mmCIF file of C-alpha atoms in Angstrom:
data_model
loop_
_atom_site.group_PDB
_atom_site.id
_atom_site.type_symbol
_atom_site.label_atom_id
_atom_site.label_comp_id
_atom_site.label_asym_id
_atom_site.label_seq_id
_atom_site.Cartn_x
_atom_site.Cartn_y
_atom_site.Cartn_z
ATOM 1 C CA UNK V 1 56.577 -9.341 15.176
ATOM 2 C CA UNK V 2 54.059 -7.556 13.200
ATOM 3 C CA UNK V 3 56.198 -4.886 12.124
ATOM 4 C CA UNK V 4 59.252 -7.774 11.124
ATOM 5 C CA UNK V 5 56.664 -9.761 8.809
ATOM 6 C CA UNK V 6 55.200 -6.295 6.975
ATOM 7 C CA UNK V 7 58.990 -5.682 6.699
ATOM 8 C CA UNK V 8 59.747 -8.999 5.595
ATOM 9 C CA UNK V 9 57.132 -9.958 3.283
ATOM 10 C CA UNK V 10 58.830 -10.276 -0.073
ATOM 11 C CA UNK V 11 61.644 -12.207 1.366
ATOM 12 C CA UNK V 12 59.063 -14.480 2.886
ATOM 13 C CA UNK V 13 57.051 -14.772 -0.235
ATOM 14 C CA UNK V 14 60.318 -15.682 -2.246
ATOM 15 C CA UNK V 15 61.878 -18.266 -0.172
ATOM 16 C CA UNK V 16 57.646 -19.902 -0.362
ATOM 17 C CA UNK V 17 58.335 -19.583 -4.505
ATOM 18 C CA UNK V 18 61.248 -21.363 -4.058
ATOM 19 C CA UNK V 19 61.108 -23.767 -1.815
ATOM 20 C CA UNK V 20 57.928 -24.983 -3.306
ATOM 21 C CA UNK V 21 59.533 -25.020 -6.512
ATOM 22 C CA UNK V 22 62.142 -27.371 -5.806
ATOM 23 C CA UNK V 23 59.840 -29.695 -3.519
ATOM 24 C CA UNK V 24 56.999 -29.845 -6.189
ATOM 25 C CA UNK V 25 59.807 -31.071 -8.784
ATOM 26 C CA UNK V 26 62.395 -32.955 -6.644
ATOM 27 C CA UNK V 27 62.455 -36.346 -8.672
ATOM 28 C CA UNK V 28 65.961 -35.073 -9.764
ATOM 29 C CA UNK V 29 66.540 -38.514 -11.299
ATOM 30 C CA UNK V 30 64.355 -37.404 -14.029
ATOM 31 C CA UNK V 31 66.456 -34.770 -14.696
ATOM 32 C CA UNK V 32 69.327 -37.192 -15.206
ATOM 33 C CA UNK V 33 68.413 -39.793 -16.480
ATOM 34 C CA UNK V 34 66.083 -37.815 -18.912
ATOM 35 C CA UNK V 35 62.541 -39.425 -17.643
ATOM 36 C CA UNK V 36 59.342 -38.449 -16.803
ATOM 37 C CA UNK V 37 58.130 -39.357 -13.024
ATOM 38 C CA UNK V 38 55.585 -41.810 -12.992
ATOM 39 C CA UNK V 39 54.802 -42.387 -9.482
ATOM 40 C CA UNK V 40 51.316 -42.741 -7.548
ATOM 41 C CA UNK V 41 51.318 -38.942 -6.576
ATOM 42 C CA UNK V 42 51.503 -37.869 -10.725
ATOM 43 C CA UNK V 43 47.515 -38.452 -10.344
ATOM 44 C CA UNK V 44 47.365 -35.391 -7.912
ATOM 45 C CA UNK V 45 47.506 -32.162 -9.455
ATOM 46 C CA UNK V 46 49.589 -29.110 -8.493
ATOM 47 C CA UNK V 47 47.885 -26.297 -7.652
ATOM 48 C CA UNK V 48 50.203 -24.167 -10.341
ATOM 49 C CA UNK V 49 50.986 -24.300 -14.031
ATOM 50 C CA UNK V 50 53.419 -27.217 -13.188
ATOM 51 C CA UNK V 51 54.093 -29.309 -16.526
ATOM 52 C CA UNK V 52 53.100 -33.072 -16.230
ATOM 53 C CA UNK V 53 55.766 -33.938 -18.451
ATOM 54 C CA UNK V 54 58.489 -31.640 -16.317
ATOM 55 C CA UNK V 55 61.122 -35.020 -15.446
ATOM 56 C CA UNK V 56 61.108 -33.733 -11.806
ATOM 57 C CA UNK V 57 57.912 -33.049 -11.576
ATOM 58 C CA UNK V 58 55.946 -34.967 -8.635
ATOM 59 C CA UNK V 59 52.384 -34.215 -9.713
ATOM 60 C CA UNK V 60 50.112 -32.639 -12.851
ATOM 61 C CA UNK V 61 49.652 -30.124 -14.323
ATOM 62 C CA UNK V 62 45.509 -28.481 -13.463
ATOM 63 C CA UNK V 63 45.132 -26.934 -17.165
ATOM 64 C CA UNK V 64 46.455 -30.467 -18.665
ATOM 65 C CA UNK V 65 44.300 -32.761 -16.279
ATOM 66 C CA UNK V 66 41.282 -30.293 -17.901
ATOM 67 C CA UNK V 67 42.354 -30.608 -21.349
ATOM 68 C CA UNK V 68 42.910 -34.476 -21.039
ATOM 69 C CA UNK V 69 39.371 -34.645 -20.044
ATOM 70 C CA UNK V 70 37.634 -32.387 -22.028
ATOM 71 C CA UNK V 71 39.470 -33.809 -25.171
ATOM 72 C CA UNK V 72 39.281 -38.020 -24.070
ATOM 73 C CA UNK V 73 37.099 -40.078 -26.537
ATOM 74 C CA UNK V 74 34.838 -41.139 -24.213
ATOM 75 C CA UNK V 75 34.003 -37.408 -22.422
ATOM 76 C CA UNK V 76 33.010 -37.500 -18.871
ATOM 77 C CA UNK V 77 33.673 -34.261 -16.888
ATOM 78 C CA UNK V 78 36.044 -35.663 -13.818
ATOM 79 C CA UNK V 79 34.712 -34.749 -10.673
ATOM 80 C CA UNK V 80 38.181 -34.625 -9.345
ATOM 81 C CA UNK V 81 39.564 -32.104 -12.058
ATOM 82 C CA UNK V 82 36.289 -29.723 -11.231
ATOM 83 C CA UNK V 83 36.419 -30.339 -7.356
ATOM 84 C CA UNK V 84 39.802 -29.474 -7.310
ATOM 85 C CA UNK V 85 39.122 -25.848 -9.054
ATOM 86 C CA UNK V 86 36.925 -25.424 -6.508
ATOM 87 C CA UNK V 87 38.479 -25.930 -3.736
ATOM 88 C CA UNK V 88 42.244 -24.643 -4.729
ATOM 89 C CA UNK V 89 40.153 -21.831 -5.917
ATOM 90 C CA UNK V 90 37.488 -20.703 -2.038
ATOM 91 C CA UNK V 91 40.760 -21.586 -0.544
ATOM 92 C CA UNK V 92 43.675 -19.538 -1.637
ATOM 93 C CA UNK V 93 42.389 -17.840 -5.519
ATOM 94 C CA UNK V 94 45.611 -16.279 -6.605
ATOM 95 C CA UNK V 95 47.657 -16.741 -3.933
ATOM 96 C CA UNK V 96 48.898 -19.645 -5.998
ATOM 97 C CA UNK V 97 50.079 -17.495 -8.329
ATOM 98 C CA UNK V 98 52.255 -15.191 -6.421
ATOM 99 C CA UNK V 99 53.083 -18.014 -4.234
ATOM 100 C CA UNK V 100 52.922 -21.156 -5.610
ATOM 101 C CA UNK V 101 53.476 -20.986 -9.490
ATOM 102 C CA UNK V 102 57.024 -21.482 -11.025
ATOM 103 C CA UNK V 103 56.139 -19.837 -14.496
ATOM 104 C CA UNK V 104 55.247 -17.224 -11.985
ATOM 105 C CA UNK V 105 58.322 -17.296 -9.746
ATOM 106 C CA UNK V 106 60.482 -17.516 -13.246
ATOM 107 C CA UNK V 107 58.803 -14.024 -14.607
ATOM 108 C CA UNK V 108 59.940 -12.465 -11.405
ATOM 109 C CA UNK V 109 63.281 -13.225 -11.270
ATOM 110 C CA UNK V 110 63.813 -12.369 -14.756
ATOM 111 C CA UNK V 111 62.085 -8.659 -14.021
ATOM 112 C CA UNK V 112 64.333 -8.219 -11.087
ATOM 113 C CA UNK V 113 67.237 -8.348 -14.157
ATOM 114 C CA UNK V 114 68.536 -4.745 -14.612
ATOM 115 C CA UNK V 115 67.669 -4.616 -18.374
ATOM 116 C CA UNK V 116 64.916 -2.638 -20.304
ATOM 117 C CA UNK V 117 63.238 -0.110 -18.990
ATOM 118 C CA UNK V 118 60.669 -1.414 -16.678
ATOM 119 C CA UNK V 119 56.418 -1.247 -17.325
ATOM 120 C CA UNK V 120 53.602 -2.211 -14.864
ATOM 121 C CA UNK V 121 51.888 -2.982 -18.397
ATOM 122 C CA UNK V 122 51.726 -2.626 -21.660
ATOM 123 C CA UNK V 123 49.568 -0.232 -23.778
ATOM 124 C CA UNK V 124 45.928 -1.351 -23.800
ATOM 125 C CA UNK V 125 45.878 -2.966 -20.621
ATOM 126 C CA UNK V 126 42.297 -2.870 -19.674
ATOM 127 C CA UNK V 127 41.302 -4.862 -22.710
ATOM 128 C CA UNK V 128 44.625 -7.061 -22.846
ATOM 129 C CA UNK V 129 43.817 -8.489 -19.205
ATOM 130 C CA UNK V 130 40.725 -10.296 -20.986
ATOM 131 C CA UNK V 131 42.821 -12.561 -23.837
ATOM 132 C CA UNK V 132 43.826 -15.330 -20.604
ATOM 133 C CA UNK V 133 39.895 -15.404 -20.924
ATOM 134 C CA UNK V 134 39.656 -16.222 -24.916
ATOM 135 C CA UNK V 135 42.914 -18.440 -24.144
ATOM 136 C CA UNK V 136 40.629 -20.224 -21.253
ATOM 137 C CA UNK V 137 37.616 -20.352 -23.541
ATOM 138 C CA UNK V 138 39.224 -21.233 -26.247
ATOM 139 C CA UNK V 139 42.641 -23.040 -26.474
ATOM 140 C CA UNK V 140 41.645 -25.277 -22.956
ATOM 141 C CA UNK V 141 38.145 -25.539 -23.384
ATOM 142 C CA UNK V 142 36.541 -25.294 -27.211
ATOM 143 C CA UNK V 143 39.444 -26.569 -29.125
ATOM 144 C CA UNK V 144 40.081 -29.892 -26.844
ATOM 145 C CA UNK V 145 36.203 -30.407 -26.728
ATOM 146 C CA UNK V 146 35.331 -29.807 -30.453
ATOM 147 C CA UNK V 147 38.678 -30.336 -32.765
ATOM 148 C CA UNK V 148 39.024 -34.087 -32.330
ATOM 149 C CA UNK V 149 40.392 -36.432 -34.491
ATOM 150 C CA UNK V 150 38.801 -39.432 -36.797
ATOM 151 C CA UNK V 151 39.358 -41.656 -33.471
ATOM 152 C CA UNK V 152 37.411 -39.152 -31.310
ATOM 153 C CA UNK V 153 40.710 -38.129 -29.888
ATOM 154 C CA UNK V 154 41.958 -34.489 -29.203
ATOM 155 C CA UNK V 155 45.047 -32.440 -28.723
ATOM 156 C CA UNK V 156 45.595 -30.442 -25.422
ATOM 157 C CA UNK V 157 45.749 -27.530 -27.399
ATOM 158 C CA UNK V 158 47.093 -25.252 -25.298
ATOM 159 C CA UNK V 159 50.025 -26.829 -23.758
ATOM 160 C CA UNK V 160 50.913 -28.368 -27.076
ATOM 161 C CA UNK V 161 51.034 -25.106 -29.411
ATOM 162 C CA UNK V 162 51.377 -22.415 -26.385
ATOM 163 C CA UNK V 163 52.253 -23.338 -22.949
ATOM 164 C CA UNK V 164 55.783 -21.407 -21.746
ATOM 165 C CA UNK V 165 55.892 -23.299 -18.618
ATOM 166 C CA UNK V 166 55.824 -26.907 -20.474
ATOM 167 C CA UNK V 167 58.459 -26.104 -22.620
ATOM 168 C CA UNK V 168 60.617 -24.429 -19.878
ATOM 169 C CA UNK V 169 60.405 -27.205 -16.960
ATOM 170 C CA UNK V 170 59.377 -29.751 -19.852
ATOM 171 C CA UNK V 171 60.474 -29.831 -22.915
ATOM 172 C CA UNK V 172 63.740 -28.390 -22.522
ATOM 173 C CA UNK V 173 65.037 -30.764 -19.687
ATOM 174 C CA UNK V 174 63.980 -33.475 -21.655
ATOM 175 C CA UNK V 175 65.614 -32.877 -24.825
ATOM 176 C CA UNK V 176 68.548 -31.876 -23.213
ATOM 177 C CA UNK V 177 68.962 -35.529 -21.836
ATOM 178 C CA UNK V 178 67.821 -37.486 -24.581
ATOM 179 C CA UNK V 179 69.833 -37.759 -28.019
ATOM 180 C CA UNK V 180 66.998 -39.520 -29.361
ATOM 181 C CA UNK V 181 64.105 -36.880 -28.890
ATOM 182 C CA UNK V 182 67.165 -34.007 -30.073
ATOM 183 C CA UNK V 183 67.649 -35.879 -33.662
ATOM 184 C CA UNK V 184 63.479 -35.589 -34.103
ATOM 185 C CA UNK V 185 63.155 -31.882 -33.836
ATOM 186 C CA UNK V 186 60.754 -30.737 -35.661
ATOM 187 C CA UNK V 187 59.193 -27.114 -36.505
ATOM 188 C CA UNK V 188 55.958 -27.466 -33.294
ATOM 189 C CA UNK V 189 59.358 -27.192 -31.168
ATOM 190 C CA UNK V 190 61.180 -24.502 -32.619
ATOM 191 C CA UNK V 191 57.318 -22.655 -32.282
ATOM 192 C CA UNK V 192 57.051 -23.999 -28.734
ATOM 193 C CA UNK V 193 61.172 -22.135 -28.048
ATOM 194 C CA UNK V 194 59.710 -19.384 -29.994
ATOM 195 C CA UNK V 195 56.869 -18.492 -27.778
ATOM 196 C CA UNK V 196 59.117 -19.365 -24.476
ATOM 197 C CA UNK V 197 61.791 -16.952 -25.632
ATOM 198 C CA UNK V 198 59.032 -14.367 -26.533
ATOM 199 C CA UNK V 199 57.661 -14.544 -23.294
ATOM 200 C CA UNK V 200 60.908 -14.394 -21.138
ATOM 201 C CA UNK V 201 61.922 -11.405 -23.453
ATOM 202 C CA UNK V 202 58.640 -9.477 -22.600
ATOM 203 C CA UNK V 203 59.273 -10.409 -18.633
ATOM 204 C CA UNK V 204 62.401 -8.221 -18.786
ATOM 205 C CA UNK V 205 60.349 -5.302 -19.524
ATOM 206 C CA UNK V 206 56.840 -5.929 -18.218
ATOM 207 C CA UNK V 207 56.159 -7.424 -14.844
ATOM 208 C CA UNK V 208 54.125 -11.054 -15.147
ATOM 209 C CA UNK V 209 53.173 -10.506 -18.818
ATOM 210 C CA UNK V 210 52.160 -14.118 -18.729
ATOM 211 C CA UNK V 211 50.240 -14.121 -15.995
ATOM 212 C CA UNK V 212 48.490 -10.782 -16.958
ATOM 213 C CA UNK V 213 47.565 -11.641 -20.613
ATOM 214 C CA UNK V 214 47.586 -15.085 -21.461
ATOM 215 C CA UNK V 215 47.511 -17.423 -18.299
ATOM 216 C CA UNK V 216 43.862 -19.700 -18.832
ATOM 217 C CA UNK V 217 45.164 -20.969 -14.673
ATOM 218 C CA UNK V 218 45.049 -17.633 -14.018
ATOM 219 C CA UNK V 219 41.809 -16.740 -15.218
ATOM 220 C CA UNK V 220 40.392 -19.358 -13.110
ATOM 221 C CA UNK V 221 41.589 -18.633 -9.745
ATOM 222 C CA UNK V 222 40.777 -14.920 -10.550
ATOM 223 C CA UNK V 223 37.072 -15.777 -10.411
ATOM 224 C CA UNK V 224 37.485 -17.055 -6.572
ATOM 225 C CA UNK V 225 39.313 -13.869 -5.515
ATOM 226 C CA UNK V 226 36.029 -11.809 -4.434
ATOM 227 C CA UNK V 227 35.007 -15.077 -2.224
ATOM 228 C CA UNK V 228 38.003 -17.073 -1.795
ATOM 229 C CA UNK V 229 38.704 -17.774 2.151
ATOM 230 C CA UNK V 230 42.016 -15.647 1.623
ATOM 231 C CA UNK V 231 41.236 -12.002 0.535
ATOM 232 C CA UNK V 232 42.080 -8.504 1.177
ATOM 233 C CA UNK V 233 39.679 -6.024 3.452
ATOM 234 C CA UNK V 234 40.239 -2.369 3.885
ATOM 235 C CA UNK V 235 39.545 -0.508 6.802
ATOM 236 C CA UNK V 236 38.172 1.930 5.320
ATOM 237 C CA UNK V 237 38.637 4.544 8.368
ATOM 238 C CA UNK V 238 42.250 4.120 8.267
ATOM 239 C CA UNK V 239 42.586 4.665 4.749
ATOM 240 C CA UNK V 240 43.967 7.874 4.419
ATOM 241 C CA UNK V 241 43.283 7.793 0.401
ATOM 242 C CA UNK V 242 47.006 8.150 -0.448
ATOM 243 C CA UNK V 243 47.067 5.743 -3.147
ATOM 244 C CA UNK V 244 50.560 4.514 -2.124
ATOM 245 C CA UNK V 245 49.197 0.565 -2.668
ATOM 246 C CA UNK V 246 47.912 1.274 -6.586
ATOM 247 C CA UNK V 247 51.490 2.737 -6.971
ATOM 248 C CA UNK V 248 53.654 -0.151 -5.893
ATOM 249 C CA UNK V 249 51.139 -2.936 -7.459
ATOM 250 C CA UNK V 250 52.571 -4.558 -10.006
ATOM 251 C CA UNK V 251 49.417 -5.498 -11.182
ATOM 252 C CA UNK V 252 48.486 -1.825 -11.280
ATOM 253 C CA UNK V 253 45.287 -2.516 -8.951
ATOM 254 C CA UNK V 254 43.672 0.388 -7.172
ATOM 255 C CA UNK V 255 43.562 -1.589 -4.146
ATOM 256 C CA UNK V 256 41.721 0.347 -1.825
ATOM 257 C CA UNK V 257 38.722 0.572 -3.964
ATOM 258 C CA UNK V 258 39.182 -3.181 -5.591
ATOM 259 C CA UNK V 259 41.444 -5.767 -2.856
ATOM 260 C CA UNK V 260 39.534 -8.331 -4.458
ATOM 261 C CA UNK V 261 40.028 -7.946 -7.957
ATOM 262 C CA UNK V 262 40.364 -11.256 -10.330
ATOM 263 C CA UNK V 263 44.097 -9.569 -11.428
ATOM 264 C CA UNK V 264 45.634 -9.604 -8.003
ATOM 265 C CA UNK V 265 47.813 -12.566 -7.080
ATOM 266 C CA UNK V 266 48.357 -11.548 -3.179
ATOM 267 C CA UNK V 267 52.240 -10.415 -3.549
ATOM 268 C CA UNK V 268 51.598 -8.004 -0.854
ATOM 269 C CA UNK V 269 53.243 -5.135 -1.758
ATOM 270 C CA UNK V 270 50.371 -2.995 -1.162
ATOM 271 C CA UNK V 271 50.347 -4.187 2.517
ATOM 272 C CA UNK V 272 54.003 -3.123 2.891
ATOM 273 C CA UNK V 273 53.515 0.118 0.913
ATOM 274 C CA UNK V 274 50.345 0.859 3.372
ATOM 275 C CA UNK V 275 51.414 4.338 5.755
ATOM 276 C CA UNK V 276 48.076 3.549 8.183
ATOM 277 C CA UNK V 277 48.142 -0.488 7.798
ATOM 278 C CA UNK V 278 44.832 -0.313 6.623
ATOM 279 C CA UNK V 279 44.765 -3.178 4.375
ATOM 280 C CA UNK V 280 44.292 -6.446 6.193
ATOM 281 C CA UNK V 281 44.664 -10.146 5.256
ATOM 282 C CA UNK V 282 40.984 -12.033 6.025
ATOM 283 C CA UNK V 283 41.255 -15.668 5.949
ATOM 284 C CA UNK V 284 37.674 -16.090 6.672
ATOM 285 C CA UNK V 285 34.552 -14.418 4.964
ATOM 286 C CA UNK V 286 34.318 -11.520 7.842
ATOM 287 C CA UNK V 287 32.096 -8.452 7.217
ATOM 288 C CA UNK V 288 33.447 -6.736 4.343
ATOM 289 C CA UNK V 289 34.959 -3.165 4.820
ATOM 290 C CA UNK V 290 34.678 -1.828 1.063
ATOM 291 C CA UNK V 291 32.102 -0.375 -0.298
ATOM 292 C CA UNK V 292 29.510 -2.261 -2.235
ATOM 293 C CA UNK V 293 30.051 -0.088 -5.563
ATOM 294 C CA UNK V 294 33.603 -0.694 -5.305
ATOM 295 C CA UNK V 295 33.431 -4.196 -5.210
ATOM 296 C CA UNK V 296 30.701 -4.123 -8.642
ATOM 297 C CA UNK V 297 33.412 -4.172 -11.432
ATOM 298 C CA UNK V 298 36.709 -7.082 -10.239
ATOM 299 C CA UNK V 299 38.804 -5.780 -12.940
#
């Protein structure tokens, strides 16, 4: 049984993308008919970068619920918004965004295309992996809290001028149903396709580029990974020091030093890829197996 699931993993990990997917956005009357879902569960947020205004979208999206706060005239930090960081964040960290993102699940269906020749990451990784922190800091935090208007009112910066996933599950379904919203397109949209198109481009060739580089959601969830009740351990007496899970990460993690680093999202590959099964899922705290000074830097 053990042996089937190692085996298995990425199959299991898709049809979880998938499935997900489709039950996390299966109002398909909004795709029909054009119309964003307005039901009681819209006021529950989806643990992934799930656009609000995505017509089959069931719930909201966590980085717009944030902005919406941050930027409303009257601020007052929602306990909800912040509690559910937290606990999305002990609980899973990035598991969400192998497994429950659908910007995420997009990006790795388009690297699977046979086109390009395929990069873990692009030059200047090490320093790249911080701008999802300026995007955090800046576009979902700063901007919505300090850039208001005469009214006291502010723009959710960041899925207005760059969110991929908005206009992708968003804006796209929605102007592809309406007449009326295609005969009032204006230049923030053809930006908006711009940035989508960009980003799907750069997926052929590098794996997640989104995710790596730019994703604020990201960013977030990669602060839980060290302490998050899901984690990696290594037994560190079975690891033979082979190295096999940094070469099949496609995050490029050295994994036996760093199974908690804020850039893994829990694909698994490394567990598949292990010759001595040393790596281990822990989905409570446990005794940690890794060395101390290997655990210092998360990056």
């Amino acid at each position: 049984m053990v042996k089937f699931f190692r085996n298995s993993f990425q199959k299991l990990r898709l049809a979880v993308q998938l499935i997900f997917t489709a039950l996390t956005n299966g109002y398909i009357v909004g795709f029909l008919q054009g119309k964003i879902y307005q039901g009681p569960s819209k006021k529950i947020c989806l643990p992934g970068l799930n656009c609000y205004s995505c017509p089959g979208s069931l719930g909201a999206c966590p980085i717009g619920s944030l902005q919406a706060v941050l930027g409303s005239p009257k601020f007052n930090m929602s306990f909800y918004v912040v509690g559910f960081f937290l606990f999305v964040g002990a609980l899973l960290g990035r598991v969400v965004c192998g497994f429950l993102c659908p910007f995420g699940l997009v990006q790795d269906l388009i690297y699977k295309i046979p086109f390009f020749k395929k990069r873990k990451n692009m030059p200047g990784h090490k320093i790249l992996v911080w701008l999802k922190y300026v995007m955090l800091v800046v576009m979902v935090i700063i901007l919505p809290m300090f850039a208001v208007s005469a009214y006291g009112i502010s723009d959710p910066w960041f899925c207005k001028y760059i969110c991929p996933s908005g206009t992708l599950f968003g804006g796209v379904p929605l102007i592809a149903a309406n007449e009326g919203l295609q005969q009032v397109l204006g230049g923030l949209f053809i930006w908006k396709a711009t940035v989508l198109v960009g980003i799907l481009l750069w997926s052929l060739w590098i794996y997640r580029p989104f995710c790596k580089y730019l994703c604020p959601l990201g960013a977030i969830y990669g602060w839980f990974n060290p302490i998050a009740l899901s984690k990696f351990q290594i037994e560190k007496d079975a690891c033979i020091d082979c190295k096999k899970c940094k070469n099949v990460c496609p995050m490029d993690i050295p994994v036996y030093a760093k199974p908690n680093s804020a850039e893994c999202i829990r694909c698994g590959k490394c567990i598949q890829s292990c010759p001595t099964e040393c790596i281990q899922v822990s989905l409570l705290s446990g005794k940690k197996k890794v060395s101390a000074e290997s655990e210092k830097t998360i990056l």
